[in-house]
Short mmCIF file of C-alpha atoms in Angstrom, two decimals:
data_model
loop_
_atom_site.label_atom_id
_atom_site.label_comp_id
_atom_site.label_asym_id
_atom_site.label_seq_id
_atom_site.Cartn_x
_atom_site.Cartn_y
_atom_site.Cartn_z
CA UNK E 1 64.83 122.79 129.93
CA UNK E 2 67.57 122.28 132.35
CA UNK E 3 69.82 125.45 132.97
CA UNK E 4 72.39 127.19 135.04
CA UNK E 5 72.45 130.35 136.32
CA UNK E 6 75.48 131.65 138.15
CA UNK E 7 74.71 134.96 139.93
CA UNK E 8 76.68 137.81 139.58
CA UNK E 9 77.82 138.11 136.25
CA UNK E 10 80.77 140.25 137.18
CA UNK E 11 82.64 141.12 140.08
CA UNK E 12 85.31 143.16 141.54
CA UNK E 13 87.12 143.55 144.64
CA UNK E 14 90.15 144.61 146.43
CA UNK E 15 92.94 141.88 147.63
CA UNK E 16 91.99 140.49 151.60
CA UNK E 17 87.98 140.64 150.81
CA UNK E 18 85.81 137.67 150.47
CA UNK E 19 83.61 136.92 148.20
CA UNK E 20 80.43 134.73 148.14
CA UNK E 21 79.65 133.18 143.81
CA UNK E 22 76.16 132.10 143.64
CA UNK E 23 74.74 129.13 141.24
CA UNK E 24 71.23 127.93 140.78
CA UNK E 25 69.64 124.83 138.82
CA UNK E 26 66.60 123.65 136.89
CA UNK E 27 67.37 120.41 136.28
CA UNK E 28 65.58 117.00 135.83
CA UNK E 29 66.88 114.70 138.33
CA UNK E 30 70.44 116.39 139.76
CA UNK E 31 73.60 114.32 140.55
CA UNK E 32 76.32 116.32 140.78
CA UNK E 33 77.62 120.16 140.43
CA UNK E 34 81.09 120.43 139.52
CA UNK E 35 82.75 124.46 140.11
CA UNK E 36 85.27 125.73 137.50
CA UNK E 37 88.29 128.09 137.24
CA UNK E 38 88.91 129.03 134.33
CA UNK E 39 92.16 132.11 133.17
CA UNK E 40 92.86 132.68 129.59
CA UNK E 41 93.43 128.85 128.79
CA UNK E 42 91.00 125.62 130.24
CA UNK E 43 88.94 125.53 132.84
CA UNK E 44 90.30 124.20 136.16
CA UNK E 45 88.58 121.69 138.07
CA UNK E 46 88.01 122.64 141.56
CA UNK E 47 85.17 121.13 143.41
CA UNK E 48 82.57 118.34 142.74
CA UNK E 49 79.53 118.21 144.92
CA UNK E 50 76.60 115.24 144.91
CA UNK E 51 75.92 115.81 148.92
CA UNK E 52 73.38 118.67 150.43
CA UNK E 53 75.00 120.32 152.90
CA UNK E 54 78.85 118.89 153.16
CA UNK E 55 81.17 121.55 152.27
CA UNK E 56 83.83 120.90 150.64
CA UNK E 57 87.44 123.09 150.98
CA UNK E 58 91.02 123.72 149.54
CA UNK E 59 92.72 126.21 151.11
CA UNK E 60 90.52 129.36 150.56
CA UNK E 61 88.83 128.47 148.42
CA UNK E 62 85.10 126.20 150.15
CA UNK E 63 81.63 125.04 148.19
CA UNK E 64 78.29 124.04 149.68
CA UNK E 65 75.42 122.18 148.26
CA UNK E 66 71.66 122.99 149.07
CA UNK E 67 69.67 120.25 147.28
CA UNK E 68 66.66 121.49 148.50
CA UNK E 69 67.00 125.44 147.20
CA UNK E 70 68.68 123.87 143.99
CA UNK E 71 71.97 126.13 144.47
CA UNK E 72 75.38 125.87 146.01
CA UNK E 73 77.65 128.85 146.34
CA UNK E 74 81.79 129.10 146.21
CA UNK E 75 83.70 131.34 148.41
CA UNK E 76 86.60 132.71 148.15
CA UNK E 77 88.12 134.62 151.80
CA UNK E 78 91.53 136.70 151.91
CA UNK E 79 91.43 136.85 148.33
CA UNK E 80 94.61 137.31 146.54
CA UNK E 81 95.27 138.81 142.68
CA UNK E 82 95.95 135.80 141.23
CA UNK E 83 91.72 134.12 141.56
CA UNK E 84 90.79 136.98 139.08
CA UNK E 85 89.47 134.28 136.38
CA UNK E 86 85.73 133.64 135.56
CA UNK E 87 83.83 130.67 137.84
CA UNK E 88 82.10 128.11 136.18
CA UNK E 89 79.52 125.96 137.46
CA UNK E 90 78.02 122.60 135.80
CA UNK E 91 75.44 120.02 136.91
CA UNK E 92 74.92 117.43 135.46
CA UNK E 93 71.36 114.88 135.79
CA UNK E 94 71.89 111.01 135.81
CA UNK E 95 72.03 109.27 133.25
CA UNK E 96 72.28 112.33 130.68
CA UNK E 97 75.90 111.94 130.28
CA UNK E 98 76.33 115.70 130.01
CA UNK E 99 76.83 118.40 132.26
CA UNK E 100 75.25 121.48 131.69
CA UNK E 101 77.43 125.42 132.47
CA UNK E 102 76.54 128.25 133.56
CA UNK E 103 77.75 131.60 131.77
CA UNK E 104 80.34 131.72 134.60
CA UNK E 105 81.36 135.12 137.23
CA UNK E 106 83.84 137.11 136.42
CA UNK E 107 86.02 138.06 139.32
CA UNK E 108 88.79 140.80 139.66
CA UNK E 109 90.70 140.98 142.19
CA UNK E 110 92.41 145.01 142.61
CA UNK E 111 95.89 145.56 144.20
CA UNK V 279 100.69 111.37 135.59
CA UNK V 280 99.85 113.48 132.08
CA UNK V 281 97.07 115.66 131.60
CA UNK V 282 94.16 116.10 128.83
CA UNK V 283 96.24 116.51 125.75
CA UNK V 284 94.33 117.96 122.26
CA UNK V 285 96.12 119.21 118.98
CA UNK V 286 95.82 120.75 117.44
CA UNK V 287 96.08 124.14 119.65
CA UNK V 288 95.58 126.79 116.81
CA UNK V 289 93.64 126.03 113.41
CA UNK V 290 92.66 128.74 110.65
CA UNK V 291 90.32 127.35 108.06
CA UNK V 292 88.31 129.11 105.41
CA UNK V 293 84.24 128.65 104.65
CA UNK V 294 83.55 125.04 103.63
CA UNK V 295 86.58 123.49 104.83
CA UNK V 296 86.48 120.24 106.92
CA UNK V 297 88.64 120.22 110.13
CA UNK V 298 88.90 117.03 112.64
CA UNK V 299 90.38 118.37 115.99
CA UNK V 300 91.90 115.55 118.50
CA UNK V 301 91.93 114.50 122.23
CA UNK V 302 93.60 112.39 124.06
CA UNK V 303 92.36 111.49 127.85
CA UNK V 304 94.02 111.15 131.06
CA UNK V 305 96.04 107.43 131.26
CA UNK V 306 92.44 105.34 132.97
CA UNK V 307 89.80 107.50 131.52
CA UNK V 308 87.41 106.11 129.37
CA UNK V 309 85.23 108.94 129.22
CA UNK V 310 85.73 111.61 126.98
CA UNK V 311 83.60 115.18 126.48
CA UNK V 312 83.40 117.60 124.02
CA UNK V 313 82.67 121.25 124.06
CA UNK V 314 82.37 124.86 122.12
CA UNK V 315 82.96 127.55 124.04
CA UNK V 316 81.96 130.99 122.67
CA UNK V 317 81.98 134.43 124.27
CA UNK V 318 78.16 134.44 123.52
CA UNK V 319 77.41 130.85 124.26
CA UNK V 320 79.65 129.99 126.92
CA UNK V 321 80.43 126.09 127.23
CA UNK V 322 77.63 124.21 125.07
CA UNK V 323 78.15 120.23 125.17
CA UNK V 324 78.88 118.53 122.07
CA UNK V 325 79.28 114.94 122.44
CA UNK V 326 80.13 112.54 125.05
CA UNK V 327 81.94 109.22 124.47
CA UNK V 328 82.87 105.72 126.72
CA UNK V 329 84.20 102.97 125.70
CA UNK V 330 83.57 104.11 121.74
CA UNK V 331 80.19 104.47 122.17
CA UNK V 332 77.82 107.49 122.08
CA UNK V 333 75.44 108.30 124.54
CA UNK V 334 74.64 111.65 124.08
CA UNK V 335 74.57 114.66 121.83
CA UNK V 336 74.16 117.83 122.15
CA UNK V 337 72.11 120.45 120.05
CA UNK V 338 74.48 120.67 117.45
CA UNK V 339 74.02 120.66 113.14
CA UNK V 340 74.71 117.38 111.72
CA UNK V 341 77.96 118.64 110.59
CA UNK V 342 79.51 117.59 113.83
CA UNK V 343 80.11 114.36 114.31
CA UNK V 344 83.09 112.43 116.48
CA UNK V 345 84.07 108.73 117.71
CA UNK V 346 86.03 107.56 119.76
CA UNK V 347 88.63 104.66 119.67
CA UNK V 348 89.44 101.53 122.00
CA UNK V 349 92.38 103.52 123.75
CA UNK V 350 89.92 106.10 124.82
CA UNK V 351 91.51 108.71 121.75
CA UNK V 352 89.10 110.72 120.94
CA UNK V 353 88.03 113.12 116.96
CA UNK V 354 85.52 115.82 116.44
CA UNK V 355 85.05 116.07 112.44
CA UNK V 356 82.97 119.58 111.90
CA UNK V 357 82.93 119.66 108.08
CA UNK V 358 81.63 122.86 106.03
CA UNK V 359 82.94 125.10 108.13
CA UNK V 360 80.89 128.22 108.45
CA UNK V 361 82.39 131.80 110.57
CA UNK V 362 80.03 130.48 113.38
CA UNK V 363 81.74 127.95 113.96
CA UNK V 364 84.64 129.45 115.40
CA UNK V 365 84.87 128.92 118.53
CA UNK V 366 87.25 127.27 121.26
CA UNK V 367 86.73 123.26 121.51
CA UNK V 368 86.93 121.46 124.48
CA UNK V 369 87.97 118.10 125.84
CA UNK V 370 87.38 116.53 129.47
CA UNK V 371 87.82 113.22 130.55
CA UNK V 372 86.47 111.35 133.08
CA UNK V 373 87.61 108.34 135.22
CA UNK V 374 83.80 107.32 136.44
CA UNK V 375 81.06 106.90 134.83
CA UNK V 376 78.95 108.83 136.97
CA UNK V 377 78.68 111.17 139.16
CA UNK V 378 82.16 112.20 138.01
CA UNK V 379 85.00 114.86 137.77
CA UNK V 380 86.00 116.60 134.52
CA UNK V 381 89.01 117.41 133.60
CA UNK V 382 89.37 119.44 131.04
CA UNK V 383 92.32 119.40 128.32
CA UNK V 384 93.97 123.26 126.83
CA UNK V 385 91.68 123.64 124.15
CA UNK V 386 91.82 123.59 119.96
CA UNK V 387 90.96 127.41 118.48
CA UNK V 388 89.45 127.74 115.47
CA UNK V 389 89.34 129.84 113.44
CA UNK V 390 87.59 129.96 110.09
CA UNK V 391 87.58 132.74 107.39
#
């Protein structure tokens, strides 16, 4: 059965720290991986990754995909309290038209 | 461009009742997916529609159904509500077919008493 596993489950850091969130997957014929940030509302889209080794970057957030080892990481540098949220990753197999979500990593950034 | 909208935002029902939730995708998006989010199970896929056709359905009982209209708006229906149906129901729309970025609406918080 296809599955997506995120680690760690939760993380507490101080402002200014750098964090790395992990997403590993076991899906048949991987197509794409999405990262989302969810605060007390609906998930907000961050990145889509389809090719291995290409880094996607937006400000202090960046993500990379390793299709051979079946994982992705999301890096956040110089964390701020506003980064506190649950970070979700989701993976799609071609032809299924559905994304399978991991359970998320809860990040708390202390001032 | 307006985002994904969902109505109603909050709903309280009692066991045995039925409920209909509505989702309007981003203009130009033809794919609509529905997810159920609970603290214990996380985000679980319900179904996906494209051009009024259901292309996939998750592992939910037949009480959960949906449809999509010609203007891409979608509805989902849950009949004979159970306490365990209490959840946040999220709709997401996509422009491309695959690979595709999904953009979520604000969700409908359903509480079943």
